[in-house]
XYZ file of C-alpha atoms in Angstrom:
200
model
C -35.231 -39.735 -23.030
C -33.572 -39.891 -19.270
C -32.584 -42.938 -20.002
C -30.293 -41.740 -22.555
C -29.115 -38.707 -21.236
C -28.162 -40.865 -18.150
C -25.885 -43.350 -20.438
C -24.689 -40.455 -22.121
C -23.464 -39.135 -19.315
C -21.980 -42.203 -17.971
C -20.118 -41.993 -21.387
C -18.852 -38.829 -21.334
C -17.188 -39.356 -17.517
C -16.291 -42.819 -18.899
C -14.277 -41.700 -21.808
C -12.694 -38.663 -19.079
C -10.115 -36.720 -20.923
C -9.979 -38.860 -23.989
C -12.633 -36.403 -25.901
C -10.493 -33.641 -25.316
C -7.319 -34.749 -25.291
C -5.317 -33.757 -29.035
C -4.839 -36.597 -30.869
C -1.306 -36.718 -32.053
C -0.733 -37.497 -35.693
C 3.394 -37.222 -35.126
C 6.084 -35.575 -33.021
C 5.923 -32.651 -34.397
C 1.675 -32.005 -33.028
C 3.312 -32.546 -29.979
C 2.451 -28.861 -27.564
C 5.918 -27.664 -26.832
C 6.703 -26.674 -22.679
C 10.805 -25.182 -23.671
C 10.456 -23.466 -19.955
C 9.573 -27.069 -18.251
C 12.415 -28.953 -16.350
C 12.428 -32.608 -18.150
C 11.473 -33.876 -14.641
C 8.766 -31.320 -14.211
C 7.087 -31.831 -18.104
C 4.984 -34.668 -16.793
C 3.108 -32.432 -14.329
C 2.379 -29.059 -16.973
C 1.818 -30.690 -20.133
C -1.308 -32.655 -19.091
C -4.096 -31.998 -21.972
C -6.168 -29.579 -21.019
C -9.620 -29.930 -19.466
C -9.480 -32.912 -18.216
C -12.158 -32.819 -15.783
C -15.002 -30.823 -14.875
C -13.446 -28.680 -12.569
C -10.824 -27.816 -14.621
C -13.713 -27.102 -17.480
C -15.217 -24.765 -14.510
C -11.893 -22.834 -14.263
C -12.419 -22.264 -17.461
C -15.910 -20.568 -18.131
C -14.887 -18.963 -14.262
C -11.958 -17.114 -16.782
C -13.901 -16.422 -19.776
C -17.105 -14.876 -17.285
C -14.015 -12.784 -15.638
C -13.258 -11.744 -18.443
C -16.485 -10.725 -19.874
C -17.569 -9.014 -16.499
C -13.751 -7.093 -16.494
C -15.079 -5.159 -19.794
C -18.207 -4.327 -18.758
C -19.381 -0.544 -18.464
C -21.247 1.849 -16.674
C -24.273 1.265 -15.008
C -24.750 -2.206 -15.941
C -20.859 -3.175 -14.856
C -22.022 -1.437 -11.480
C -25.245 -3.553 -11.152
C -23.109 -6.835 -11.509
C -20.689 -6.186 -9.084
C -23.472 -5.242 -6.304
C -25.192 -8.524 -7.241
C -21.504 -10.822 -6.997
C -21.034 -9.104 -4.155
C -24.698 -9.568 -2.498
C -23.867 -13.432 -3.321
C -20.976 -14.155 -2.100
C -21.545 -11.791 1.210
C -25.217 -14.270 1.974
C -24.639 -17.119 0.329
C -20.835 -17.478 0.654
C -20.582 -18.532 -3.381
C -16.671 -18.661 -3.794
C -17.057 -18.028 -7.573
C -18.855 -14.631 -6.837
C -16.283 -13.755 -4.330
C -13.258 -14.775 -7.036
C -14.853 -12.807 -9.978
C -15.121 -9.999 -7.265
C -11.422 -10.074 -6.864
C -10.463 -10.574 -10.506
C -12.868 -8.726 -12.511
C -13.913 -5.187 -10.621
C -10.157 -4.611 -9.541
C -10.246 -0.773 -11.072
C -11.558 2.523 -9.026
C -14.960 2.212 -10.169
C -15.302 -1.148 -8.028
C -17.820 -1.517 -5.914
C -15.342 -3.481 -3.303
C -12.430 -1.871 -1.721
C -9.235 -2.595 -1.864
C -9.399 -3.876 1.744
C -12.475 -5.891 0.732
C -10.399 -7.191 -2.104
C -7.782 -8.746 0.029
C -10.250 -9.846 2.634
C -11.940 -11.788 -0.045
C -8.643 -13.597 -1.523
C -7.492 -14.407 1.885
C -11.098 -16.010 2.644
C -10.714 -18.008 -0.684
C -7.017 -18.752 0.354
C -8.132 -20.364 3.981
C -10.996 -22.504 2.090
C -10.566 -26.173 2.216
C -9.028 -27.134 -1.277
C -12.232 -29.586 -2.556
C -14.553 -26.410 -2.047
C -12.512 -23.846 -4.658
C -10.833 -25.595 -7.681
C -7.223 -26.231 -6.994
C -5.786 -24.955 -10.373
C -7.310 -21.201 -9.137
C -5.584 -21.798 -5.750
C -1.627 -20.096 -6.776
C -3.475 -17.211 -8.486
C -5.020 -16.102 -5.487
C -2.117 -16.505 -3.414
C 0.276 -14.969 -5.584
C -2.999 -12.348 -6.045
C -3.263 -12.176 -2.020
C 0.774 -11.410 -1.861
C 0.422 -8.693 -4.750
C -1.901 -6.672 -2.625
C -0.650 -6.955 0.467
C 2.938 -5.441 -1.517
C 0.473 -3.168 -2.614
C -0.363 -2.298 1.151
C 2.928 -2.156 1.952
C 4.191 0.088 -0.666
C 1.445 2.558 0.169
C 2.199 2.405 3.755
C 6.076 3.120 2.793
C 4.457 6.140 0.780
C 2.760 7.368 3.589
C 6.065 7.508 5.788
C 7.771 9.558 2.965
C 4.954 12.103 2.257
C 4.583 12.500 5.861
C 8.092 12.881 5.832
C 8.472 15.302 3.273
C 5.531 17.243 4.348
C 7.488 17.646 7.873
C 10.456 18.360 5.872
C 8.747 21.092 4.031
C 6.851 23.149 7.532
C 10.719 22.539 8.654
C 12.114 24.661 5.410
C 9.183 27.199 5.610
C 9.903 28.028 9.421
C 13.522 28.663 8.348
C 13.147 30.621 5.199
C 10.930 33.165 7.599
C 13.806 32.841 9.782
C 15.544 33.397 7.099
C 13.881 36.501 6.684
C 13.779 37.925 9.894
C 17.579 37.458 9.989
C 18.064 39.431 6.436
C 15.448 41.932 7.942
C 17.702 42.588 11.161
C 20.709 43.057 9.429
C 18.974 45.408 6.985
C 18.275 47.205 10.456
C 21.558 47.000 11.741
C 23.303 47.873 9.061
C 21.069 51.053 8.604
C 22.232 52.182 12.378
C 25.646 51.327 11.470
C 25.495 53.940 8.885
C 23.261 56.300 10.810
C 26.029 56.199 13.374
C 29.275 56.620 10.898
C 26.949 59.628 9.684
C 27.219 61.038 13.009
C 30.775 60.490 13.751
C 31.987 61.984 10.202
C 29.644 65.116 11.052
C 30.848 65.806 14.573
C 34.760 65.722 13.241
């Protein structure tokens, strides 16, 4: 029974993408790429799982995917147990579903932790992570950290307008100890025209 598991096996990475690789009955089966460059068609319209790894990327999506809808208590549980794996046993796949998949405010990573996981991924050597994940993370990494930025930016302004507003509320009582004065003054003034009509 080995025996023929082994030679199936040997089959299988014999035959690479040939078992799942469309076959093409004409030109018009053909997948169409109308946003490839003619020079650049060779490189994105390779069949699609080709290889193991890329078969890997794969159910790594589909699990994301799964985990990203799960629910309560139970979507809680999972995301302590990725994150107990990839934090002692360094399991990149853990750490990537981390990222992709508990991205909302009931994560149980930070946003910080987030980041700090994508730019651990991102400094991996490339035969440890599969290379077809490798842009998303980047371009995932450079999202956040525009995140961080923005934030930052937001912080300026609030502080800003926060400063802006103590500034107004100092001059509106100002404001009103001016209008108060003048009330005053303008009560002498007539308290003395009073006086000066009553003595001629």
């Amino acid at each position: 029974m080995k025996f023929i598991a082994i030679i199936g096996l040997g089959f299988a990475l014999l035959t690479g993408c040939s078992a799942f690789s469309p076959k093409h009955s004409g030109p018009s089966d053909k997948m169409q790429f109308p946003l490839a460059f003619p020079e650049d068609r060779d490189q994105v319209s390779e069949p699609l799982f080709c290889s193991l790894t890329d078969k890997e990327a794969v159910r790594l999506l589909k699990q994301g995917a799964y985990y990203c809808n799960l629910e309560g208590e139970h979507r809680q549980r999972v995301c302590h147990s990725l994150a107990q794996q990839y934090r002692e046993k360094q399991v990149w796949q853990a750490g990537w579903l981390l990222a992709y998949s508990f991205s909302d405010k009931k994560s149980c990573i930070t946003h910080k932790e987030r980041l700090a996981i994508l730019n651990d991924l991102n400094q991996r050597p490339a035969q440890n992570q599969n290379s077809l994940l490798t842009w998303l993370n980047e371009s995932q990494e450079q999202t956040l950290e525009v995140i961080d930025t923005l934030k930052a930016n937001q912080d300026v302004l609030e502080h800003k307008i926060e400063a802006q507003h103590h500034e107004l509320e100092e001059l509106r009582k100002e404001n009103a100890v001016l209008k108060s004065q003048i009330q005053a003054l303008k009560s002498i003034e007539k308290t003395l025209n009073k006086r000066i009509d009553d003595e001629r």
